Coordinates of C-alpha atoms in Angstrom, one line a residue:
M1 CA -6.9 3.4 -27.6
L2 CA -7.6 0.0 -26.3
Q3 CA -4.5 -1.4 -24.6
A4 CA -3.9 -4.9 -24.8
L5 CA -5.3 -7.0 -22.0
G6 CA -2.9 -8.0 -19.3
G7 CA -0.4 -5.6 -20.1
P8 CA 1.5 -3.4 -17.9
V9 CA -0.1 0.1 -16.9
P10 CA 1.5 2.5 -17.8
P11 CA 2.3 1.0 -21.3
N12 CA 5.9 0.4 -22.3
T13 CA 6.8 -0.2 -18.6
D14 CA 9.2 -2.9 -17.7
H15 CA 6.4 -5.4 -16.5
K16 CA 9.2 -7.7 -14.8
K17 CA 9.8 -5.2 -12.0
K18 CA 7.9 -1.9 -12.1
A19 CA 4.3 -1.7 -13.1
V20 CA 2.0 -1.2 -10.7
S21 CA -1.2 -1.3 -12.5
V22 CA -2.3 -3.7 -15.2
S23 CA -4.6 -3.5 -18.4
L24 CA -8.2 -4.6 -18.0
P25 CA -9.5 -2.7 -20.9
T26 CA -13.2 -3.9 -21.0
W27 CA -16.0 -4.6 -18.5
K28 CA -16.2 -8.3 -19.8
A29 CA -12.3 -8.5 -19.3
I30 CA -13.1 -7.5 -15.6
V31 CA -15.7 -9.9 -15.1
G32 CA -13.6 -12.6 -16.4
Y33 CA -10.6 -11.6 -14.2
E34 CA -12.8 -11.8 -11.2
E35 CA -14.3 -15.1 -12.5
G36 CA -10.8 -16.6 -13.0
D37 CA -11.3 -17.2 -16.7
D38 CA -8.5 -18.6 -18.6
W39 CA -9.0 -16.2 -21.5
V40 CA -8.0 -13.2 -19.0
M41 CA -5.7 -15.0 -16.4
N42 CA -3.4 -16.6 -19.1
R43 CA -2.7 -13.0 -20.4
M44 CA -2.0 -11.4 -17.3
L45 CA 1.8 -10.1 -17.4
C46 CA 1.7 -8.4 -14.2
G47 CA -1.2 -6.9 -11.9
Y48 CA -1.6 -4.7 -8.5
P49 CA 1.2 -6.0 -6.4
R50 CA -0.7 -7.1 -3.4
F51 CA -3.4 -9.0 -5.4
F52 CA -1.1 -10.6 -8.1
V53 CA 2.2 -12.1 -7.1
H54 CA 4.6 -10.8 -9.7
P55 CA 6.4 -13.4 -11.9
I56 CA 9.7 -12.5 -10.5
I57 CA 8.5 -13.0 -6.9
Q58 CA 7.1 -16.2 -7.9
K59 CA 10.4 -17.1 -9.5
L60 CA 12.2 -16.2 -6.3
A61 CA 10.0 -18.3 -4.3
Q62 CA 10.1 -21.3 -6.4
E63 CA 13.9 -21.2 -6.3
I64 CA 13.7 -21.4 -2.5
V65 CA 11.3 -23.9 -2.2
R66 CA 13.4 -25.9 -4.7
R67 CA 16.5 -25.5 -2.4
H68 CA 14.9 -26.2 0.9
G69 CA 11.4 -27.6 0.6
D70 CA 9.6 -30.0 -1.8
S71 CA 8.7 -28.4 -5.0
E72 CA 5.8 -30.8 -5.6
S73 CA 3.8 -30.4 -2.4
E74 CA 5.0 -27.1 -1.0
S75 CA 4.8 -23.2 -1.8
A76 CA 6.4 -20.1 -0.3
M77 CA 5.7 -16.5 0.5
V78 CA 8.7 -14.2 0.7
F79 CA 9.2 -11.4 3.0
P80 CA 11.7 -8.8 3.6
S81 CA 12.5 -9.5 7.1
R82 CA 12.1 -12.3 9.8
K83 CA 9.6 -10.2 11.7
T84 CA 7.1 -9.6 8.7
A85 CA 7.5 -13.3 7.8
L86 CA 6.7 -14.3 11.5
V87 CA 3.4 -12.4 11.2
C88 CA 2.5 -14.8 8.3
H89 CA 3.8 -17.7 10.3
S90 CA 1.3 -16.6 13.1
F91 CA -1.3 -16.3 10.8
F92 CA -0.9 -19.8 9.5
L93 CA -0.9 -21.3 13.0
S94 CA -4.2 -19.3 13.9
R95 CA -5.9 -20.9 10.8
V96 CA -4.4 -24.4 10.5
P97 CA -3.0 -25.4 14.0
N98 CA -3.1 -29.0 12.9
D99 CA -0.4 -28.5 10.3
S100 CA 1.9 -26.1 12.3
S101 CA 4.7 -28.4 11.8
K102 CA 4.6 -28.0 7.9
V103 CA 4.9 -24.4 8.1
R104 CA 8.2 -23.0 8.7
V105 CA 10.1 -19.9 8.1
V106 CA 13.8 -19.8 6.4
D107 CA 15.9 -17.0 6.7
F108 CA 18.6 -15.9 4.2
V109 CA 21.2 -13.1 4.7
P110 CA 24.4 -11.8 3.0
S111 CA 27.4 -14.3 3.0
S112 CA 30.5 -13.4 4.9
R113 CA 32.3 -12.7 1.6
T114 CA 29.5 -10.3 0.5
E115 CA 30.0 -8.0 3.7
A116 CA 33.7 -8.0 3.6
E117 CA 33.5 -6.9 0.1
S118 CA 30.8 -4.5 -0.2
P119 CA 29.3 -3.4 3.3
A120 CA 27.4 -0.5 1.8
V121 CA 24.7 -2.7 0.0
T122 CA 23.4 -5.9 1.5
S123 CA 19.7 -7.4 2.1
H124 CA 17.9 -9.8 4.3
L125 CA 15.3 -12.0 3.2
S126 CA 12.6 -14.5 5.0
C127 CA 10.6 -17.0 3.4
V128 CA 7.5 -19.0 4.8
I129 CA 7.2 -22.3 3.3
Y130 CA 3.9 -24.0 3.5
P131 CA 1.9 -26.9 1.9
K132 CA 0.6 -25.8 -1.3
E133 CA -3.0 -26.6 -0.6
H134 CA -2.9 -23.7 2.1
G135 CA -2.2 -21.2 -0.4
P136 CA -5.4 -19.0 0.1
I137 CA -4.4 -18.3 3.7
A138 CA -0.6 -17.0 2.7
K139 CA -2.5 -14.9 0.0
Q140 CA -4.7 -13.2 2.7
V141 CA -1.4 -12.4 4.3
W142 CA 0.0 -11.1 1.3
Q143 CA -3.0 -9.0 0.3
H144 CA -3.9 -7.5 3.5
S145 CA -0.6 -6.8 5.3
G146 CA 1.2 -5.1 2.4
N147 CA 4.5 -6.7 3.9
G148 CA 5.8 -8.7 1.0
V149 CA 8.8 -8.2 -1.0
S150 CA 8.6 -5.8 -3.6
S151 CA 9.5 -7.0 -7.3
R152 CA 12.7 -4.9 -7.5
R153 CA 13.8 -6.5 -4.1
A154 CA 13.0 -9.9 -5.7
E155 CA 14.8 -9.4 -8.4
F156 CA 18.0 -8.4 -6.5
C157 CA 17.7 -11.2 -4.0
L158 CA 17.1 -13.7 -6.6
S159 CA 20.3 -12.9 -8.4
S160 CA 22.1 -12.7 -5.3
L161 CA 21.0 -16.2 -4.3
E162 CA 21.9 -17.6 -7.6
D163 CA 25.3 -16.0 -7.5
R164 CA 25.6 -17.3 -3.7
F165 CA 26.0 -13.7 -2.2
L166 CA 22.8 -14.5 -0.5
V167 CA 22.9 -17.6 1.8
E168 CA 20.7 -19.5 4.5
E169 CA 21.1 -18.0 8.1
K170 CA 22.2 -20.6 10.4
R171 CA 20.9 -20.4 13.9
V172 CA 23.7 -20.4 16.8
G173 CA 21.5 -21.3 19.8
T174 CA 19.0 -18.6 20.2
A175 CA 15.1 -19.6 20.4
D176 CA 11.9 -17.9 19.7
A177 CA 8.3 -19.1 19.5
A178 CA 8.7 -20.2 15.7
S179 CA 12.2 -22.0 16.1
Q180 CA 10.9 -24.0 19.0
R181 CA 8.2 -25.7 16.9
P182 CA 8.9 -28.8 14.8
C183 CA 10.8 -27.4 11.5
K184 CA 12.1 -28.9 8.5
G185 CA 16.0 -28.3 8.2
P186 CA 18.5 -26.8 10.7
R187 CA 17.6 -24.5 13.5
R188 CA 18.2 -20.9 12.2
Y189 CA 19.7 -17.6 14.1
Q190 CA 17.3 -15.0 14.4
G191 CA 19.2 -11.8 13.3
R192 CA 18.7 -8.3 14.5
G193 CA 19.0 -5.1 12.9
S194 CA 17.2 -2.9 9.9
S195 CA 16.1 -4.9 6.7
N196 CA 15.8 -1.9 4.5
G197 CA 18.6 -3.0 1.9
L198 CA 21.4 -0.8 3.4
T199 CA 23.5 -2.5 6.0
R200 CA 26.7 -0.9 7.0
G201 CA 29.7 -1.9 9.3
T202 CA 30.8 -5.0 10.4
G203 CA 28.7 -7.9 10.8
V204 CA 25.3 -8.6 9.3
H205 CA 22.3 -7.8 11.3
G206 CA 24.0 -8.3 14.4
V207 CA 25.7 -11.4 13.5
T208 CA 29.6 -11.8 12.6
P209 CA 30.7 -13.1 9.5
D210 CA 32.1 -16.3 11.3
Q211 CA 28.6 -17.1 12.0
F212 CA 27.8 -17.8 8.4
S213 CA 28.7 -20.9 6.4
A214 CA 31.7 -20.1 4.1
V215 CA 30.9 -19.3 0.5
N216 CA 33.6 -20.6 -2.1
G217 CA 34.5 -18.6 -4.8
A218 CA 31.3 -17.1 -5.6
Q219 CA 31.3 -16.5 -9.3
D220 CA 35.2 -16.9 -9.7
G221 CA 37.0 -13.4 -9.9
Q222 CA 33.6 -11.6 -9.5
E223 CA 33.4 -9.0 -6.6
Y224 CA 30.2 -8.1 -5.0
G225 CA 30.9 -4.5 -6.1
Q226 CA 30.6 -5.7 -9.6
F227 CA 27.7 -7.7 -9.0
I228 CA 25.8 -4.6 -7.5
E229 CA 26.7 -2.5 -10.6
E230 CA 25.4 -5.1 -13.0
R231 CA 22.3 -5.3 -11.2
F232 CA 21.3 -1.9 -10.5
G233 CA 23.3 -0.1 -13.5
R234 CA 25.4 3.2 -13.3
N235 CA 22.3 5.4 -13.7
L236 CA 20.8 4.5 -10.2
S237 CA 23.1 5.2 -7.3
I238 CA 21.8 3.0 -4.7
S239 CA 24.2 4.4 -2.0
L240 CA 21.8 7.3 -1.9
A241 CA 19.1 5.6 -0.8
D242 CA 19.3 6.6 2.9
Q243 CA 19.3 10.1 1.6
A244 CA 16.1 9.6 -0.6
R245 CA 14.5 8.2 2.4
S246 CA 15.2 11.4 4.4
A247 CA 14.2 13.4 1.5
V248 CA 10.6 11.6 1.2
R249 CA 10.1 11.6 4.9
R250 CA 11.0 15.3 4.8
R251 CA 8.7 16.1 1.9
I252 CA 6.0 14.6 3.7
A253 CA 6.4 16.6 6.9
G254 CA 7.4 19.8 5.3
V255 CA 5.8 19.8 2.0
L256 CA 9.2 19.6 0.5
T257 CA 9.4 20.3 -3.3
A258 CA 12.5 19.7 -5.4
D259 CA 13.5 23.6 -5.6
V260 CA 13.4 24.1 -2.0
E261 CA 16.1 23.5 0.7
L262 CA 15.3 21.0 3.3
S263 CA 15.8 23.3 6.2
E264 CA 13.7 25.9 4.5
A265 CA 11.0 23.3 4.1
L266 CA 11.0 22.1 7.7
E267 CA 10.9 25.9 8.9
K268 CA 8.2 26.6 6.9
A269 CA 6.2 23.6 8.2
S270 CA 6.7 24.6 11.6
A271 CA 4.7 28.0 10.9
E272 CA 2.2 26.9 8.0
G273 CA 2.5 23.1 7.4
R274 CA 0.8 20.2 8.7
V275 CA 1.3 21.1 12.4
A276 CA 3.7 23.0 14.0
G277 CA 6.9 21.0 15.3
L278 CA 6.3 18.2 13.1
T279 CA 9.8 16.9 11.7
E280 CA 10.8 14.0 9.8
S281 CA 11.5 11.9 12.7
D282 CA 7.8 11.7 13.1
V283 CA 7.3 10.2 9.4
Y284 CA 7.9 6.3 9.1
L285 CA 8.1 4.7 5.6
F286 CA 6.5 1.2 4.6
P287 CA 6.8 -0.7 1.5
S288 CA 3.2 0.1 0.8
G289 CA 0.2 2.0 2.1
M290 CA -1.5 -1.2 3.1
S291 CA 1.6 -1.9 5.2
S292 CA 1.6 1.5 6.7
I293 CA -2.1 0.7 7.8
F294 CA -1.4 -2.8 9.1
N295 CA 1.9 -1.9 11.0
T296 CA 0.1 1.3 12.6
H297 CA -2.7 -1.3 13.9
Q298 CA -0.1 -3.7 15.1
L299 CA 2.0 -0.8 16.8
L300 CA -1.2 0.7 18.3
M301 CA -2.1 -2.8 20.0
A302 CA 1.6 -2.8 21.3
A303 CA 1.3 0.5 22.5
R304 CA -2.2 0.4 24.0
G305 CA -3.1 -3.3 24.4
S306 CA -5.4 -5.6 22.6
L307 CA -8.5 -3.8 22.0
K308 CA -11.3 -3.6 19.4
S309 CA -11.0 -0.9 16.8
V310 CA -13.7 1.1 14.9
C311 CA -13.8 1.1 11.1
F312 CA -15.8 4.3 10.4
G313 CA -17.1 4.8 6.6
F314 CA -16.8 2.5 3.9
P315 CA -13.2 1.7 3.6
Y316 CA -10.7 0.5 1.0
I317 CA -11.6 -3.3 1.4
D318 CA -8.2 -4.5 3.1
T319 CA -8.3 -1.9 5.9
L320 CA -11.5 -3.6 7.3
K321 CA -10.1 -7.2 6.9
I322 CA -7.1 -6.0 8.7
L323 CA -9.0 -5.1 11.8
E324 CA -11.4 -8.0 11.6
K325 CA -8.5 -10.7 11.2
W326 CA -5.8 -9.3 13.3
G327 CA -6.3 -8.6 17.1
P328 CA -10.0 -8.8 19.0
G329 CA -12.0 -7.6 15.8
C330 CA -13.7 -4.3 15.0
L331 CA -16.9 -2.4 15.1
F332 CA -17.8 -1.4 11.5
Y333 CA -20.0 1.6 10.6
G334 CA -20.4 1.3 6.7
H335 CA -22.3 4.5 6.1
G336 CA -20.2 6.8 8.3
S337 CA -23.1 8.7 9.1
S338 CA -24.1 11.3 11.9
E339 CA -26.4 8.4 13.1
D340 CA -23.7 6.1 13.1
L341 CA -21.7 8.4 15.3
D342 CA -24.5 8.9 17.7
D343 CA -24.6 5.0 18.0
L344 CA -20.8 5.0 18.7
E345 CA -21.3 7.7 21.4
S346 CA -24.0 5.9 23.1
R347 CA -21.8 2.7 23.3
L348 CA -18.8 4.8 24.5
S349 CA -20.9 6.4 27.2
N350 CA -22.1 2.9 28.4
G351 CA -18.5 1.9 29.1
E352 CA -17.2 0.2 25.8
R353 CA -13.6 0.6 25.1
Y354 CA -11.8 0.9 21.9
L355 CA -8.1 1.0 20.6
A356 CA -8.5 3.6 17.7
L357 CA -11.1 4.5 15.0
F358 CA -9.9 4.4 11.5
T359 CA -11.4 6.2 8.8
E360 CA -10.4 7.8 5.3
L361 CA -10.8 11.5 4.1
P362 CA -12.4 11.4 1.9
G363 CA -13.5 7.8 1.6
N364 CA -13.4 5.6 -1.5
P365 CA -15.3 5.1 -4.0
L366 CA -18.2 7.4 -2.8
L367 CA -15.8 10.3 -1.7
K368 CA -17.7 11.0 1.5
T369 CA -16.1 13.0 4.1
P370 CA -16.5 11.9 7.9
N371 CA -17.5 14.3 10.6
L372 CA -13.8 14.1 11.9
K373 CA -14.1 17.3 14.5
R374 CA -17.0 15.3 16.1
I375 CA -14.8 12.1 15.9
R376 CA -11.9 14.0 17.6
A377 CA -14.0 15.4 20.5
L378 CA -15.2 11.8 21.1
A379 CA -11.8 10.4 21.0
E380 CA -10.5 13.0 23.7
R381 CA -13.4 12.4 25.8
Y382 CA -13.3 8.5 25.7
D383 CA -9.5 7.9 25.0
F384 CA -9.2 6.1 21.7
A385 CA -6.9 7.0 19.0
V386 CA -7.8 8.5 15.7
V387 CA -6.2 6.9 12.6
V388 CA -6.9 8.9 9.3
D389 CA -6.0 7.6 5.6
E390 CA -5.5 10.6 3.6
T391 CA -4.5 8.8 0.4
V392 CA -7.5 10.1 -1.5
G393 CA -7.4 13.5 -0.3
N394 CA -3.5 14.0 0.0
F395 CA -2.0 16.3 2.3
L396 CA -1.7 19.3 -0.2
N397 CA -5.4 19.3 -0.4
I398 CA -6.4 18.7 3.1
N399 CA -4.6 19.0 6.4
V400 CA -6.1 16.3 8.8
L401 CA -3.2 15.6 11.0
P402 CA -4.3 18.1 14.0
Y403 CA -7.4 15.9 14.4
A404 CA -5.6 12.5 14.4
D405 CA -3.2 10.8 16.2
I406 CA -1.7 9.1 13.2
V407 CA -2.1 9.9 9.5
V408 CA -1.4 7.0 7.0
S409 CA -1.2 7.2 3.1
S410 CA -0.3 5.2 0.2
L411 CA 2.6 6.7 -1.6
T412 CA 2.1 4.4 -4.3
K413 CA -0.6 6.8 -5.6
I414 CA -0.4 10.5 -6.1
F415 CA 2.9 11.1 -4.5
S416 CA 4.5 9.0 -6.8
G417 CA 2.2 9.3 -9.8
D418 CA 4.2 7.3 -12.0
S419 CA 2.6 3.9 -11.2
N420 CA 6.1 2.0 -11.2
V421 CA 6.9 1.9 -7.4
M422 CA 4.9 1.2 -4.0
G423 CA 5.4 2.9 -0.5
G424 CA 3.5 4.0 2.3
S425 CA 3.9 6.3 5.2
A426 CA 2.6 6.8 8.7
V427 CA 2.9 10.4 10.3
L428 CA 2.3 10.9 14.1
N429 CA 0.8 14.1 15.6
P430 CA 3.5 15.6 18.0
H431 CA 0.6 17.1 19.7
G432 CA -1.6 14.0 19.9
R433 CA -2.7 12.7 23.3
F434 CA -0.9 9.4 22.9
Y435 CA 2.1 10.9 21.2
Q436 CA 4.8 10.0 23.7
T437 CA 3.4 6.2 24.1
L438 CA 3.2 5.9 20.4
K439 CA 6.7 7.7 19.4
E440 CA 8.2 5.2 22.3
T441 CA 6.7 2.2 20.7
F442 CA 7.3 3.2 16.9
D443 CA 10.7 3.9 17.6
Q444 CA 11.3 0.6 19.3
E445 CA 9.0 -1.5 17.3
Y446 CA 9.2 0.0 13.9
E447 CA 11.2 -2.0 11.1
D448 CA 12.3 -0.1 8.1
T449 CA 11.6 -2.5 5.1
L450 CA 11.3 -0.1 2.5
W451 CA 13.6 -1.4 -0.3
A452 CA 16.6 0.8 -1.3
E453 CA 15.8 1.0 -5.1
D454 CA 12.1 1.6 -4.5
A455 CA 13.2 4.5 -2.0
V456 CA 15.1 6.2 -4.8
F457 CA 12.2 6.1 -7.3
L458 CA 9.9 7.1 -4.6
E459 CA 12.1 10.5 -4.1
R460 CA 12.5 11.1 -7.8
N461 CA 9.1 10.8 -8.5
S462 CA 7.6 12.7 -5.7
R463 CA 9.7 15.9 -6.7
D464 CA 7.1 17.5 -9.1
F465 CA 4.0 16.2 -7.0
V466 CA 3.1 19.9 -5.8
S467 CA 2.4 20.9 -9.6
R468 CA 1.1 17.9 -10.5
I469 CA -1.6 17.8 -7.8
E470 CA -2.6 21.5 -8.8
K471 CA -3.2 20.6 -12.5
I472 CA -5.1 17.5 -11.7
N473 CA -7.4 19.3 -9.1
K474 CA -8.4 21.9 -11.8
T475 CA -8.9 19.3 -14.7
T476 CA -11.2 17.1 -12.4
E477 CA -13.5 20.0 -11.5
D478 CA -14.0 20.6 -15.1
I479 CA -14.7 16.9 -15.9
T480 CA -16.8 16.4 -13.2
A481 CA -18.9 19.4 -14.1
I482 CA -19.5 17.9 -17.5
L483 CA -20.8 14.7 -16.0
K484 CA -22.7 16.5 -13.5
E485 CA -24.8 18.2 -16.1
S486 CA -25.3 15.1 -18.2
P487 CA -28.8 13.6 -18.5
L488 CA -27.5 10.4 -19.0
V489 CA -25.6 10.1 -15.6
K490 CA -27.3 9.1 -12.6
E491 CA -24.7 10.5 -10.0
V492 CA -21.4 11.9 -9.6
Y493 CA -19.5 11.4 -6.4
Y494 CA -17.0 14.0 -5.6
P495 CA -16.2 15.9 -2.5
K496 CA -17.3 19.1 -4.4
Y497 CA -20.9 17.8 -4.9
S498 CA -21.1 15.5 -2.0
P499 CA -23.5 16.4 0.9
S500 CA -20.7 16.1 3.3
R501 CA -18.7 18.8 1.5
P502 CA -18.7 21.0 4.6
F503 CA -16.8 18.5 6.6
Y504 CA -14.2 18.4 3.7
E505 CA -14.1 22.3 3.8
D506 CA -13.0 22.3 7.5
F507 CA -9.9 20.6 6.5
R508 CA -9.4 22.0 2.9
T509 CA -5.8 23.9 2.7
P510 CA -5.8 27.5 1.6
N511 CA -4.7 26.5 -2.0
G512 CA -6.1 22.8 -1.9
G513 CA -8.8 21.6 -4.2
Y514 CA -11.1 18.5 -4.2
G515 CA -8.5 15.9 -5.4
G516 CA -8.6 13.7 -8.8
L517 CA -10.7 10.9 -8.0
F518 CA -14.3 10.6 -8.6
S519 CA -17.0 8.1 -9.2
V520 CA -19.9 8.0 -11.7
T521 CA -23.1 5.8 -11.7
F522 CA -25.6 5.2 -14.5
N523 CA -29.1 4.0 -14.7
S524 CA -28.1 0.5 -15.9
T525 CA -25.2 -1.9 -16.0
A526 CA -25.4 -1.5 -19.7
D527 CA -25.0 1.9 -19.7
A528 CA -22.0 1.9 -17.4
A529 CA -20.3 -0.9 -19.4
A530 CA -20.9 1.1 -22.4
F531 CA -19.4 4.2 -21.1
F532 CA -16.5 2.3 -19.7
D533 CA -15.7 0.3 -22.9
D534 CA -15.7 3.4 -25.0
L535 CA -13.8 5.5 -22.6
E536 CA -10.3 6.2 -24.3
V537 CA -8.1 6.2 -21.0
L538 CA -6.1 3.5 -19.4
K539 CA -8.0 1.0 -17.5
G540 CA -7.1 -1.0 -14.3
P541 CA -6.5 -1.1 -10.7
S542 CA -4.9 1.8 -8.4
L543 CA -5.6 5.7 -8.7
G544 CA -3.3 8.8 -8.3
T545 CA -1.7 8.2 -11.6
N546 CA 0.0 10.7 -13.9
F547 CA -2.3 9.5 -16.5
T548 CA -6.2 9.2 -16.3
L549 CA -7.2 5.6 -15.0
S550 CA -10.6 4.0 -14.9
C551 CA -12.1 0.9 -13.5
P552 CA -15.6 -0.4 -12.6
Y553 CA -14.7 -0.1 -8.9
T554 CA -17.1 -2.5 -7.3
I555 CA -16.9 -5.2 -9.9
L556 CA -13.2 -5.0 -9.2
A557 CA -13.0 -4.8 -5.5
H558 CA -16.2 -6.4 -4.3
Y559 CA -17.1 -9.0 -7.0
G560 CA -17.9 -11.7 -4.4
E561 CA -19.8 -9.3 -2.1
L562 CA -22.0 -7.2 -4.3
E563 CA -25.1 -7.4 -2.1
W564 CA -23.1 -6.3 0.9
A565 CA -21.6 -3.5 -0.8
S566 CA -24.9 -2.3 -2.3
S567 CA -26.2 -2.2 1.4
F568 CA -24.0 0.6 1.9
G569 CA -24.8 2.5 -1.2
I570 CA -22.0 1.2 -3.3
E571 CA -23.8 0.3 -6.7
S572 CA -22.5 -2.6 -8.9
S573 CA -22.4 -0.6 -11.9
L574 CA -20.3 2.3 -10.4
V575 CA -17.5 3.6 -12.4
R576 CA -14.4 5.0 -10.7
I577 CA -12.0 7.6 -12.5
S578 CA -8.8 8.9 -11.4
V579 CA -7.8 11.9 -13.5
G580 CA -4.2 12.2 -14.7
L581 CA -2.2 15.2 -16.4
E582 CA -3.8 15.0 -19.8
D583 CA -4.9 18.4 -21.1
I584 CA -8.5 19.5 -20.3
P585 CA -9.7 19.8 -24.0
D586 CA -8.3 16.4 -24.6
L587 CA -10.0 14.7 -21.6
R588 CA -13.2 16.4 -22.3
S589 CA -13.5 15.0 -25.7
R590 CA -12.8 11.6 -24.4
I591 CA -15.4 11.8 -21.8
H592 CA -17.9 13.1 -24.6
Q593 CA -17.1 10.2 -26.8
A594 CA -18.0 7.8 -23.7
L595 CA -21.3 9.6 -23.1
E596 CA -22.1 9.1 -26.8
A597 CA -21.8 5.6 -26.5
V598 CA -24.3 5.4 -23.7
G599 CA -26.7 7.7 -25.6
K600 CA -26.3 5.1 -28.6
I601 CA -27.3 2.0 -26.5
R602 CA -30.3 4.1 -25.5
A603 CA -31.5 5.2 -28.9

């Protein structure tokens, strides 16, 4: 069952716009990917979207540079709005201030013809053009912020650009920090409004049609409605995107399932759900899970001032990078232990102040659970916000919102399951001490950049997530029990077997389980590689998929800092497994086969 290197995961997914993961089927291939070896890189058709800029997005960026820059010396990063592009622009200025005149933002909006013909579906696009030698700087923003365009949006915008339905936005006299700097090309107008892919009414983003340059005869005889139908197809009603967004938000707020009326789900949530009084207006959607974390941090600073944050427990790598690279920095407690909390309490009692504490429940990849009740008590006493990433636990298994001010999650994972769309969410606790301030800031500063087509896929994919999670919980308990009993296995990391299990139990819902993610270590790298190579499941980055997915997590996520990761108990030979919907006997046999491979190299 060895899938071809570099192919989309899951197989047979249209790699041009859908696949979230990529096949890296052997330990050697993972190392080759991290080393940038040609035999791996030349076969990569796709990749995890924040680490691998999809070919269709690359093509869009190249076309923009061809039209508005120098293809020989410049590159570009594409964002869904001017605001997100300015985040990238500002990051450039902080890293290469001497080249500020060479970094610029170009905005694109629907033509006046487009708006007149089909006001229901339009799109905004912004691009940061920069010297090619500064590519690593742009990649940091793309990876850490999660704010880049999705491949579906890129495909639509590339076609719109080529067919002249999307044109450069001309400035008409307004100014901002970026437009005051030397900039190649004409001054540009900064539009306003939602960038979510659905713009209704007259004018575009606050700009009237006569403020755009005329577009002559876009595709003679072709109307925009026909263009939309050709791009999206009859099977996807893009006009339902607003309803899809609402359904996703209500599903998150009220654990809405496909066969429950929205009002009934919300009523149930008020009494039995995450917290009483939670409604869809407290749920905010983002184009990726990391975007929800990045923007939550930005909005917290806007609401409470520019203070350091605390990163508690070993986090997914980009969370720590966000806190370190944007704002005044962070205090990092990689072990997430009681001793770490003692140290934090000592600092707080001595007058140190913090913006927020960011943590995961449970953590990734060791599945440790922090003492969130003690953290909440410290937050109440010393006036800092608590942000919990519940992606791994998911809100059907655990209910952490009563102890958090904001709960963030990657909807790309188990909420969607199909591994073909990105998304994220941030949920405000309506009873949190900072709720009013945060609500005002979110409502004023939040920008919906989730692309319309992505919203529709998220809604469709998540209709059965309740039944999927129940099955995955049961299967994972069975599989981890097998590994726990094997003398070939060094350690199994899973909330059920963790020393921190009592903390997990504090938040486990009445019918909740321990999730579908676990990690396993062996006594040598050779053992780990044998197990991984012989394990007949799909292999690549991501988790929470409807199919079992595995990777040597430390090698994949921390290849350049293995010693640092090891200092926090993250062994380089660790193998992470995300359990899917396969039948238990089937998955058991695959695990036994992989363990047999370990036994053979020991014989």
